Amino acid sequence: MKLSLAIVALALAIPTASYAQDSTAVSNGEYPNTFSSGSANVTPFTNSSKRFNDWSISIGAGTPLLQSADLTSIKNGNGKNLFGYSAYISIDKAITHAFGLKLQYDRGETRQGWFNTKDAVPTNVSASEQVAGRTQYDAISLLGDVNFSNLLRRVDNHSTYRWAIHGYAGVGTLAYRAYQKNLAGQSLMTEVKPFKLGSLFGQAGAGVKFKVNKRIDIEGRVMYVITGDDSFDGGGEQYSAINQREENTSDNFVNATLGISLKLGKHESHLMWHDPLQEIYYKLDVLADKNQDIEVCKKGDADNDGVCDDWDRQLDTPAGARVDGAGVALDTDLDGVIDLYDKCVTVPGPVENNGCPTVTPGVVKEEERSLEGIEFDFDSDRILPSNTPILNNAVNYINSSNGSYNVIGATDAKGTAAYNQKLSERRANSVKNYLIKNGVESSKLNSIGKGKTDLKYPECDPTSKCPEWKNRANRRVYFEAK
C-alpha cells in the first residue's frame, strides 16, 4: 500500500519537474505581467516570454497530533501527549504572484491513546485507559496556495520582502493502517487502500515562509487534516466500544511541520516573491538602457501660442491672442473678429467697426424714419425679452408722431421662399400686436412680410457661410414711415 502510493507520487512528480526546467528560459526583454509569469504584451503564453521562476520543490517533516477522535494524542482529550512523525514532499507551481498549486505526498504515523504502543500496557490504571493506538498513513493531495502577503501588499511598501504568509487548502486520497494495543496485544484494526471509496480526505492550514536567498525558502506550517473516517484512530469498527466514546464521525488531526523549498529556474526572482514595485523598476531600467530621448513638439511652435505645430490648426495666430486647444484664436461672439481685435467681445458687430454694432439698439433714425434692433431667434416669431425696451421706445415715438408706419418683417436666407414669407408675416404681426396692446392706435400700423427678399446683409445667400451675427441681423422687424 505504501509502495503503490509512493510510485504514483513519483510518476506524477517526474514529468512535472521536467517541465519546470523547460519553463526557465530567459526572457526576450518583453515587459512581464505582474499577475502571471508571462509577457504583458498581447501574445500567446510561451515559456520563452517568462522572466520569473514559477516552479519549486518542497520537503518537510513534523509531528501529527490526533485532536478530534476517540483516542487522541493530546492529554486533555481521550489520551496522553503522544507524538508521532510526518514528512511531505511537493511539486509547487506558481500560477500568479498570489496563487499557486501544490501536488503533495504525505507520509507519517500518529500515536494516540493512554500510552505509547511501543511500551507495555499499564496495569495500574482503569480498563478504559488500557488501550492505545497508532496509525501509519500515506496521502496524495492537490492544494491551492494563496500568498496573502502578495495579495494584500501595498505597491508603495518599500520594506524588504523576505517574509510571507500563505494559506493552503485542498483534497486528496488517504490510505492508512490503524493498529490497536491492549491487554490482549497489538493487532491491525482497519486498513484503507488508496483511491478507494471512502479514502477521500481534506486538509487546510497556513504557513509562514522566510526567503533565505533566491533559491531557498524555509517554512513553518500548521495543517488541519479531516480524514472523514471514524476508524483512523485505531478504534476498530464503527460501532465498537471505543468508537462510541465520542459522537464525532471523523478522526481529525493537526500536522505541524518545518520545511524547505528549492526554487527552480535560471531567473533571479520567483513569481511568489515578486514585489509589484519591481515591475516599475524593471521598466525604468529598460527605458534607461534604450537611452532614447522623448522628443516633444518635433515641428516646434512657430506662432508661439503654446500649441505645438504638430496639432496646431492655425499656424499664424497673432501674438497675444488667446487660443483654444487646437491653436485657433478665440472669437467669443462669433462675429468674425477675434477677441484680440474685438472691442465688443460679447456683442457681435462687423469687422469694419472693430466687432461692435453699428447702430445702437432702439434708436430712431430721423433721416431714415425707421427703427432698428428688433431681432428674432431662428425659425421663431416670439418677441424676445431683450426687445421689450426697444418696442416700448417705439410705442412712445409713434404715439408722439402724427404719421403712420409699416411694420416690416424679414428672415434670413435659409429655407424656402414660401415658408420664409409666412414666417416674416408672423413676425410683423407679433410686433404690431404688441404695439397695439401697449397703446398704439391700430390705424397707424400696417404689417408687411418680405420673407428673405429684404436681407440687411445680401451677401448672406444660402450658399455662403456668414457669421451668426449677420444671420441674426437679417431675422428682424423694422419700421418705415408711410
Short mmCIF file of C-alpha atoms in Angstrom, two decimals:
data_model
loop_
_atom_site.label_atom_id
_atom_site.label_comp_id
_atom_site.label_asym_id
_atom_site.label_seq_id
_atom_site.Cartn_x
_atom_site.Cartn_y
_atom_site.Cartn_z
CA MET A 1 0.00 0.00 0.00
CA LYS A 2 2.78 2.44 0.93
CA LEU A 3 4.85 1.44 -2.09
CA SER A 4 1.95 1.94 -4.52
CA LEU A 5 1.29 5.48 -3.29
CA ALA A 6 4.98 6.38 -3.49
CA ILE A 7 5.16 5.10 -7.07
CA VAL A 8 2.11 7.18 -8.06
CA ALA A 9 3.58 10.31 -6.47
CA LEU A 10 6.93 9.74 -8.20
CA ALA A 11 5.24 9.18 -11.56
CA LEU A 12 3.40 12.49 -11.22
CA ALA A 13 6.45 14.37 -9.98
CA ILE A 14 8.98 13.38 -12.68
CA PRO A 15 7.21 14.95 -15.73
CA THR A 16 6.21 17.95 -13.63
CA ALA A 17 9.78 18.61 -12.55
CA SER A 18 10.99 18.13 -16.12
CA TYR A 19 8.57 20.75 -17.38
CA ALA A 20 9.72 23.04 -14.58
CA GLN A 21 13.22 23.03 -16.04
CA ASP A 22 11.85 23.81 -19.50
CA SER A 23 9.97 26.86 -18.20
CA THR A 24 13.10 28.68 -17.04
CA ALA A 25 14.10 30.14 -20.39
CA VAL A 26 15.47 33.65 -20.19
CA SER A 27 13.10 36.46 -21.19
CA ASN A 28 13.48 38.20 -24.55
CA GLY A 29 13.21 41.56 -22.82
CA GLU A 30 9.45 41.93 -23.09
CA TYR A 31 7.64 43.56 -20.20
CA PRO A 32 6.30 40.91 -17.81
CA ASN A 33 2.81 40.74 -16.42
CA THR A 34 2.57 41.16 -12.66
CA PHE A 35 -0.32 38.73 -12.48
CA SER A 36 1.20 35.89 -14.49
CA SER A 37 4.61 34.57 -15.34
CA GLY A 38 4.12 35.56 -18.98
CA SER A 39 4.54 38.71 -21.03
CA ALA A 40 2.39 41.79 -20.59
CA ASN A 41 2.13 42.08 -24.37
CA VAL A 42 -0.90 40.53 -26.03
CA THR A 43 0.94 37.44 -27.25
CA PRO A 44 0.45 33.69 -26.76
CA PHE A 45 1.61 32.35 -23.39
CA THR A 46 5.02 30.79 -24.06
CA ASN A 47 7.87 29.67 -21.84
CA SER A 48 10.29 31.96 -23.68
CA SER A 49 8.36 35.04 -22.51
CA LYS A 50 8.82 34.32 -18.79
CA ARG A 51 11.02 36.40 -16.55
CA PHE A 52 10.20 34.73 -13.22
CA ASN A 53 10.81 31.27 -11.87
CA ASP A 54 7.49 29.63 -11.07
CA TRP A 55 8.35 26.04 -10.09
CA SER A 56 9.75 24.72 -6.83
CA ILE A 57 10.14 21.51 -4.82
CA SER A 58 9.30 21.47 -1.11
CA ILE A 59 10.10 18.93 1.59
CA GLY A 60 9.41 18.99 5.30
CA ALA A 61 8.87 16.99 8.48
CA GLY A 62 6.95 17.39 11.69
CA THR A 63 4.58 15.76 14.12
CA PRO A 64 0.87 14.91 13.76
CA LEU A 65 -1.46 15.10 16.77
CA LEU A 66 -4.89 13.48 16.74
CA GLN A 67 -7.17 16.19 18.07
CA SER A 68 -10.72 15.02 17.40
CA ALA A 69 -11.06 11.25 17.89
CA ASP A 70 -12.00 8.50 20.31
CA LEU A 71 -8.28 8.04 21.01
CA THR A 72 -6.36 11.32 20.92
CA SER A 73 -2.73 12.48 21.05
CA ILE A 74 -3.49 15.30 23.45
CA LYS A 75 -3.60 14.98 27.22
CA ASN A 76 -6.86 16.86 27.75
CA GLY A 77 -8.66 14.52 25.33
CA ASN A 78 -9.00 10.74 25.30
CA GLY A 79 -5.31 10.12 25.78
CA LYS A 80 -1.93 11.46 26.79
CA ASN A 81 0.55 13.70 24.92
CA LEU A 82 1.87 11.27 22.32
CA PHE A 83 3.91 12.50 19.36
CA GLY A 84 4.11 10.79 16.03
CA TYR A 85 6.05 11.79 12.94
CA SER A 86 5.23 13.05 9.46
CA ALA A 87 7.01 14.06 6.28
CA TYR A 88 5.95 15.58 2.98
CA ILE A 89 7.28 16.34 -0.47
CA SER A 90 5.52 18.54 -3.02
CA ILE A 91 5.89 19.94 -6.51
CA ASP A 92 4.79 23.59 -6.49
CA LYS A 93 3.62 25.70 -9.41
CA ALA A 94 3.02 29.47 -9.10
CA ILE A 95 0.10 30.47 -11.32
CA THR A 96 0.22 34.16 -10.39
CA HIS A 97 2.19 36.19 -7.86
CA ALA A 98 -0.59 35.47 -5.30
CA PHE A 99 -1.84 31.97 -6.17
CA GLY A 100 -0.30 28.57 -6.87
CA LEU A 101 -0.92 24.83 -6.80
CA LYS A 102 0.86 22.04 -4.90
CA LEU A 103 0.88 18.33 -5.71
CA GLN A 104 1.84 16.89 -2.31
CA TYR A 105 2.69 13.45 -0.95
CA ASP A 106 2.43 12.96 2.84
CA ARG A 107 3.60 10.03 4.93
CA GLY A 108 3.54 9.65 8.69
CA GLU A 109 2.42 7.88 11.81
CA THR A 110 0.14 9.12 14.56
CA ARG A 111 0.24 7.81 18.12
CA GLN A 112 -2.84 8.10 20.29
CA GLY A 113 -4.45 6.75 23.44
CA TRP A 114 -3.23 6.34 27.01
CA PHE A 115 0.27 5.01 26.38
CA ASN A 116 2.81 4.53 23.63
CA THR A 117 2.22 1.31 21.75
CA LYS A 118 5.98 0.66 21.95
CA ASP A 119 5.57 0.33 25.72
CA ALA A 120 3.84 -2.34 27.77
CA VAL A 121 0.19 -1.93 28.68
CA PRO A 122 -0.04 -0.28 32.12
CA THR A 123 -1.79 -2.37 34.78
CA ASN A 124 -2.25 0.26 37.47
CA VAL A 125 -4.93 2.20 35.54
CA SER A 126 -8.59 1.70 34.77
CA ALA A 127 -9.67 -0.64 31.98
CA SER A 128 -10.71 2.32 29.77
CA GLU A 129 -7.12 3.60 29.87
CA GLN A 130 -5.51 0.27 28.98
CA VAL A 131 -5.83 0.95 25.25
CA ALA A 132 -3.68 2.84 22.73
CA GLY A 133 -3.34 3.08 19.00
CA ARG A 134 -1.02 4.06 16.19
CA THR A 135 -1.85 4.79 12.56
CA GLN A 136 0.52 4.69 9.60
CA TYR A 137 -0.77 6.78 6.73
CA ASP A 138 0.11 7.84 3.17
CA ALA A 139 -1.70 10.58 1.26
CA ILE A 140 -1.65 12.38 -2.07
CA SER A 141 -3.43 15.73 -2.32
CA LEU A 142 -3.76 18.78 -4.55
CA LEU A 143 -3.54 22.01 -2.59
CA GLY A 144 -4.32 25.59 -3.51
CA ASP A 145 -1.71 28.07 -2.28
CA VAL A 146 -2.76 31.68 -1.59
CA ASN A 147 0.06 34.16 -0.92
CA PHE A 148 -1.70 36.62 1.37
CA SER A 149 1.38 38.81 1.71
CA ASN A 150 1.48 39.40 -2.03
CA LEU A 151 -2.29 39.62 -2.31
CA LEU A 152 -2.53 42.37 0.32
CA ARG A 153 0.86 44.02 -0.19
CA ARG A 154 0.79 47.76 -0.94
CA VAL A 155 2.70 48.82 -4.03
CA ASP A 156 4.26 51.71 -2.10
CA ASN A 157 5.70 49.36 0.53
CA HIS A 158 9.48 49.67 0.30
CA SER A 159 10.28 47.23 3.14
CA THR A 160 12.49 44.22 2.49
CA TYR A 161 10.26 41.44 1.19
CA ARG A 162 11.57 38.32 2.99
CA TRP A 163 8.55 37.09 4.99
CA ALA A 164 5.27 35.85 3.53
CA ILE A 165 2.07 34.35 4.95
CA HIS A 166 0.49 31.57 2.90
CA GLY A 167 -2.84 29.81 3.17
CA TYR A 168 -3.45 26.26 1.92
CA ALA A 169 -6.49 24.10 1.27
CA GLY A 170 -7.16 21.03 -0.83
CA VAL A 171 -8.38 17.45 -1.12
CA GLY A 172 -6.84 14.10 -1.93
CA THR A 173 -6.79 10.39 -1.28
CA LEU A 174 -5.74 8.86 2.07
CA ALA A 175 -4.54 5.32 2.74
CA TYR A 176 -3.74 4.01 6.23
CA ARG A 177 -3.22 1.09 8.59
CA ALA A 178 -4.66 1.59 12.09
CA TYR A 179 -3.36 -0.60 14.95
CA GLN A 180 -4.70 -1.02 18.49
CA LYS A 181 -2.88 -2.32 21.55
CA ASN A 182 -4.49 -3.56 24.78
CA LEU A 183 -4.00 -6.36 27.30
CA ALA A 184 -4.68 -8.87 24.51
CA GLY A 185 -1.77 -7.50 22.47
CA GLN A 186 -1.43 -5.38 19.34
CA SER A 187 -3.49 -6.00 16.21
CA LEU A 188 -4.39 -4.38 12.87
CA MET A 189 -7.86 -2.91 13.24
CA THR A 190 -8.51 -1.06 9.95
CA GLU A 191 -6.79 -0.84 6.58
CA VAL A 192 -7.87 1.57 3.83
CA LYS A 193 -6.39 1.29 0.35
CA PRO A 194 -5.65 4.42 -1.75
CA PHE A 195 -8.02 5.65 -4.44
CA LYS A 196 -10.93 3.72 -2.92
CA LEU A 197 -14.39 4.93 -1.98
CA GLY A 198 -14.07 6.45 1.47
CA SER A 199 -10.39 7.35 1.07
CA LEU A 200 -11.14 10.99 0.21
CA PHE A 201 -9.84 13.49 2.77
CA GLY A 202 -9.28 17.23 3.04
CA GLN A 203 -6.77 19.49 4.70
CA ALA A 204 -6.35 23.22 5.22
CA GLY A 205 -3.97 25.45 7.09
CA ALA A 206 -1.44 28.26 7.00
CA GLY A 207 2.29 28.74 6.87
CA VAL A 208 4.94 31.42 7.28
CA LYS A 209 7.79 31.49 4.76
CA PHE A 210 11.20 33.13 5.08
CA LYS A 211 13.29 33.76 1.98
CA VAL A 212 16.85 32.70 2.76
CA ASN A 213 18.07 33.56 -0.73
CA LYS A 214 16.85 33.45 -4.32
CA ARG A 215 16.95 29.61 -4.28
CA ILE A 216 15.87 28.53 -0.80
CA ASP A 217 12.88 29.27 1.45
CA ILE A 218 12.19 27.98 4.96
CA GLU A 219 8.58 27.45 6.05
CA GLY A 220 6.76 26.62 9.25
CA ARG A 221 3.31 25.19 8.53
CA VAL A 222 0.27 24.01 10.52
CA MET A 223 -2.35 21.96 8.69
CA TYR A 224 -5.66 20.56 9.95
CA VAL A 225 -6.45 17.19 8.37
CA ILE A 226 -10.03 15.91 8.13
CA THR A 227 -9.93 12.17 7.47
CA GLY A 228 -13.70 11.67 7.17
CA ASP A 229 -13.27 8.27 8.87
CA ASP A 230 -14.13 7.25 12.46
CA SER A 231 -11.70 4.31 12.36
CA PHE A 232 -8.48 6.25 11.70
CA ASP A 233 -7.54 6.32 15.41
CA GLY A 234 -7.45 2.52 15.72
CA GLY A 235 -10.79 2.28 17.46
CA GLY A 236 -11.89 -0.54 15.17
CA GLU A 237 -15.34 -0.97 13.65
CA GLN A 238 -17.75 1.94 13.55
CA TYR A 239 -19.86 0.81 16.49
CA SER A 240 -17.13 -0.72 18.64
CA ALA A 241 -16.94 0.20 22.31
CA ILE A 242 -14.01 2.56 21.75
CA ASN A 243 -15.59 4.29 18.76
CA GLN A 244 -18.64 5.08 20.87
CA ARG A 245 -16.66 7.20 23.32
CA GLU A 246 -17.11 10.31 21.17
CA GLU A 247 -20.00 11.28 18.91
CA ASN A 248 -17.80 12.65 16.14
CA THR A 249 -17.66 10.57 12.96
CA SER A 250 -14.36 11.91 11.64
CA ASP A 251 -10.97 11.42 13.28
CA ASN A 252 -9.06 14.64 12.59
CA PHE A 253 -5.50 15.62 13.40
CA VAL A 254 -3.22 18.65 13.42
CA ASN A 255 0.04 18.33 11.49
CA ALA A 256 2.79 20.85 12.40
CA THR A 257 5.81 20.80 10.09
CA LEU A 258 9.02 22.65 9.30
CA GLY A 259 10.16 22.53 5.70
CA ILE A 260 12.39 23.89 3.00
CA SER A 261 11.59 24.89 -0.59
CA LEU A 262 14.03 24.77 -3.50
CA LYS A 263 13.06 27.25 -6.23
CA LEU A 264 13.82 26.01 -9.73
CA GLY A 265 14.85 28.05 -12.74
CA LYS A 266 17.50 30.38 -14.11
CA HIS A 267 15.87 33.73 -13.32
CA GLU A 268 16.74 35.98 -10.41
CA SER A 269 13.26 36.11 -8.86
CA HIS A 270 10.47 33.66 -8.12
CA LEU A 271 6.95 34.72 -9.02
CA MET A 272 5.64 34.14 -5.48
CA TRP A 273 8.29 36.56 -4.15
CA HIS A 274 7.57 39.18 -6.77
CA ASP A 275 7.38 42.73 -5.46
CA PRO A 276 4.83 44.75 -7.51
CA LEU A 277 7.21 47.73 -7.44
CA GLN A 278 9.78 45.56 -9.19
CA GLU A 279 7.79 45.97 -12.41
CA ILE A 280 8.25 49.73 -12.30
CA TYR A 281 11.96 49.42 -11.59
CA TYR A 282 12.37 46.96 -14.42
CA LYS A 283 10.58 49.17 -16.96
CA LEU A 284 12.62 52.19 -15.91
CA ASP A 285 15.80 50.18 -16.40
CA VAL A 286 14.67 49.12 -19.87
CA LEU A 287 13.97 52.73 -20.82
CA ALA A 288 17.33 53.80 -19.45
CA ASP A 289 19.13 51.09 -21.44
CA LYS A 290 17.47 52.23 -24.65
CA ASN A 291 18.78 55.76 -23.93
CA GLN A 292 16.19 57.36 -26.16
CA ASP A 293 15.22 60.96 -25.61
CA ILE A 294 11.50 61.61 -25.77
CA GLU A 295 11.08 64.40 -28.32
CA VAL A 296 8.01 66.56 -27.82
CA CYS A 297 6.78 69.09 -30.37
CA LYS A 298 9.05 67.95 -33.19
CA LYS A 299 7.89 70.71 -35.57
CA GLY A 300 8.12 73.43 -32.93
CA ASP A 301 5.65 76.24 -32.22
CA ALA A 302 6.09 78.80 -35.00
CA ASP A 303 3.44 81.25 -33.77
CA ASN A 304 4.42 80.85 -30.11
CA ASP A 305 0.81 80.33 -28.98
CA GLY A 306 1.61 77.38 -26.71
CA VAL A 307 0.20 74.79 -29.11
CA CYS A 308 2.68 72.58 -30.98
CA ASP A 309 2.62 72.88 -34.75
CA ASP A 310 2.04 69.09 -34.91
CA TRP A 311 -1.61 69.69 -33.99
CA ASP A 312 -1.97 73.50 -34.40
CA ARG A 313 -4.85 74.29 -36.81
CA GLN A 314 -3.88 77.95 -37.09
CA LEU A 315 -0.15 78.35 -37.58
CA ASP A 316 -0.19 82.16 -37.88
CA THR A 317 -2.00 83.15 -34.69
CA PRO A 318 -1.29 86.84 -33.90
CA ALA A 319 0.96 87.46 -30.92
CA GLY A 320 -1.03 87.87 -27.71
CA ALA A 321 -4.21 86.23 -28.95
CA ARG A 322 -5.92 83.66 -26.73
CA VAL A 323 -6.32 80.27 -28.41
CA ASP A 324 -8.26 77.06 -27.89
CA GLY A 325 -6.75 73.58 -27.62
CA ALA A 326 -6.32 73.38 -31.39
CA GLY A 327 -4.40 76.66 -31.56
CA VAL A 328 -7.27 78.68 -33.10
CA ALA A 329 -7.68 82.29 -31.90
CA LEU A 330 -10.80 82.76 -29.77
CA ASP A 331 -13.82 84.67 -31.14
CA THR A 332 -16.31 84.70 -28.26
CA ASP A 333 -19.23 86.39 -30.05
CA LEU A 334 -18.57 84.60 -33.38
CA ASP A 335 -18.67 87.83 -35.38
CA GLY A 336 -15.53 87.08 -37.38
CA VAL A 337 -13.34 89.42 -35.30
CA ILE A 338 -11.00 87.59 -32.90
CA ASP A 339 -11.08 88.69 -29.28
CA LEU A 340 -7.64 90.29 -29.61
CA TYR A 341 -9.03 92.92 -32.02
CA ASP A 342 -12.70 92.89 -30.97
CA LYS A 343 -13.66 95.99 -28.99
CA CYS A 344 -17.06 94.44 -28.18
CA VAL A 345 -16.06 90.90 -27.26
CA THR A 346 -19.51 89.69 -26.23
CA VAL A 347 -21.64 91.66 -28.74
CA PRO A 348 -21.46 90.77 -32.47
CA GLY A 349 -20.51 93.52 -34.89
CA PRO A 350 -18.98 93.99 -38.35
CA VAL A 351 -15.24 93.86 -38.99
CA GLU A 352 -15.20 97.45 -40.22
CA ASN A 353 -16.46 98.60 -36.83
CA ASN A 354 -13.94 96.52 -34.83
CA GLY A 355 -16.58 93.93 -33.92
CA CYS A 356 -19.06 96.40 -32.41
CA PRO A 357 -22.67 97.02 -33.58
CA THR A 358 -23.01 99.97 -35.98
CA VAL A 359 -26.43 101.03 -34.64
CA THR A 360 -27.41 101.44 -31.03
CA PRO A 361 -30.48 99.18 -30.43
CA GLY A 362 -33.77 101.02 -30.17
CA VAL A 363 -32.63 104.36 -31.59
CA VAL A 364 -34.90 106.03 -34.14
CA LYS A 365 -33.02 107.50 -37.05
CA GLU A 366 -34.91 110.55 -38.19
CA GLU A 367 -33.19 110.74 -41.52
CA GLU A 368 -34.40 107.23 -42.39
CA ARG A 369 -37.55 107.44 -40.29
CA SER A 370 -37.06 103.77 -39.24
CA LEU A 371 -36.42 101.77 -36.05
CA GLU A 372 -33.64 99.17 -35.87
CA GLY A 373 -32.69 96.42 -33.45
CA ILE A 374 -35.70 94.05 -33.22
CA GLU A 375 -34.25 90.58 -33.95
CA PHE A 376 -35.61 87.04 -33.61
CA ASP A 377 -34.35 83.54 -32.93
CA PHE A 378 -34.03 81.13 -35.83
CA ASP A 379 -37.43 79.92 -37.13
CA SER A 380 -39.32 81.86 -34.42
CA ASP A 381 -41.76 84.77 -34.25
CA ARG A 382 -41.63 85.08 -30.46
CA ILE A 383 -40.72 88.52 -29.16
CA LEU A 384 -37.57 88.21 -27.07
CA PRO A 385 -37.32 89.87 -23.63
CA SER A 386 -34.36 91.87 -24.93
CA ASN A 387 -36.66 93.50 -27.50
CA THR A 388 -39.09 94.89 -24.91
CA PRO A 389 -37.18 98.15 -24.23
CA ILE A 390 -36.88 98.77 -27.97
CA LEU A 391 -40.60 98.26 -28.58
CA ASN A 392 -41.51 100.47 -25.62
CA ASN A 393 -39.42 103.22 -27.19
CA ALA A 394 -41.30 102.62 -30.45
CA VAL A 395 -44.64 103.00 -28.65
CA ASN A 396 -43.61 106.39 -27.29
CA TYR A 397 -42.19 107.57 -30.60
CA ILE A 398 -45.19 106.50 -32.75
CA ASN A 399 -47.69 107.99 -30.28
CA SER A 400 -45.77 111.26 -30.31
CA SER A 401 -45.81 111.49 -34.10
CA ASN A 402 -48.64 112.23 -36.49
CA GLY A 403 -47.56 109.75 -39.14
CA SER A 404 -48.32 106.09 -39.74
CA TYR A 405 -45.84 103.23 -40.17
CA ASN A 406 -45.30 99.96 -41.93
CA VAL A 407 -44.19 97.17 -39.58
CA ILE A 408 -41.95 95.09 -41.90
CA GLY A 409 -40.89 91.53 -41.07
CA ALA A 410 -37.90 89.76 -42.68
CA THR A 411 -35.99 86.48 -42.39
CA ASP A 412 -32.51 85.16 -43.14
CA ALA A 413 -31.68 83.32 -46.37
CA LYS A 414 -32.18 79.80 -45.01
CA GLY A 415 -35.24 77.76 -46.04
CA THR A 416 -37.75 78.11 -48.89
CA ALA A 417 -39.18 81.41 -50.08
CA ALA A 418 -42.78 80.40 -49.33
CA TYR A 419 -42.02 79.36 -45.76
CA ASN A 420 -39.95 82.46 -45.06
CA GLN A 421 -42.71 84.70 -46.45
CA LYS A 422 -45.20 83.33 -43.92
CA LEU A 423 -42.63 83.49 -41.14
CA SER A 424 -41.89 87.15 -41.87
CA GLU A 425 -45.61 87.97 -41.81
CA ARG A 426 -45.97 86.28 -38.40
CA ARG A 427 -43.05 88.30 -37.04
CA ALA A 428 -44.53 91.59 -38.34
CA ASN A 429 -47.92 90.75 -36.81
CA SER A 430 -46.32 89.83 -33.47
CA VAL A 431 -44.70 93.25 -33.24
CA LYS A 432 -47.82 95.05 -34.47
CA ASN A 433 -49.99 93.28 -31.90
CA TYR A 434 -47.52 94.16 -29.13
CA LEU A 435 -47.58 97.83 -30.07
CA ILE A 436 -51.38 97.95 -30.23
CA LYS A 437 -51.62 96.13 -26.90
CA ASN A 438 -49.34 98.79 -25.37
CA GLY A 439 -51.31 101.83 -26.59
CA VAL A 440 -50.56 102.47 -30.26
CA GLU A 441 -53.62 103.16 -32.45
CA SER A 442 -54.12 100.31 -34.89
CA SER A 443 -54.81 102.83 -37.70
CA LYS A 444 -51.18 103.98 -37.51
CA LEU A 445 -49.76 100.49 -38.18
CA ASN A 446 -49.66 98.18 -41.18
CA SER A 447 -47.82 94.84 -41.10
CA ILE A 448 -45.89 93.61 -44.16
CA GLY A 449 -43.88 90.42 -44.65
CA LYS A 450 -40.94 90.45 -47.08
CA GLY A 451 -39.57 86.95 -46.40
CA LYS A 452 -35.96 86.58 -47.47
CA THR A 453 -36.15 89.19 -50.22
CA ASP A 454 -35.17 92.01 -47.85
CA LEU A 455 -31.82 90.97 -46.39
CA LYS A 456 -29.94 93.52 -44.37
CA TYR A 457 -26.79 91.71 -45.45
CA PRO A 458 -27.50 90.49 -49.01
CA GLU A 459 -24.19 88.65 -49.20
CA CYS A 460 -25.65 86.04 -46.82
CA ASP A 461 -27.25 83.91 -49.53
CA PRO A 462 -27.97 80.18 -48.98
CA THR A 463 -24.60 79.16 -50.43
CA SER A 464 -22.45 81.45 -48.28
CA LYS A 465 -21.15 80.97 -44.74
CA CYS A 466 -22.00 84.17 -42.92
CA PRO A 467 -21.17 84.81 -39.29
CA GLU A 468 -24.10 84.24 -36.96
CA TRP A 469 -24.42 87.92 -36.09
CA LYS A 470 -25.25 88.73 -39.75
CA ASN A 471 -27.85 85.97 -39.97
CA ARG A 472 -29.41 87.22 -36.76
CA ALA A 473 -29.48 90.79 -38.10
CA ASN A 474 -31.36 89.52 -41.17
CA ARG A 475 -34.01 87.93 -38.91
CA ARG A 476 -35.63 91.21 -37.91
CA VAL A 477 -38.61 93.54 -37.81
CA TYR A 478 -38.20 97.25 -38.59
CA PHE A 479 -40.45 100.29 -39.19
CA GLU A 480 -40.80 102.57 -42.16
CA ALA A 481 -42.86 105.75 -42.26
CA LYS A 482 -45.59 105.79 -44.90
#
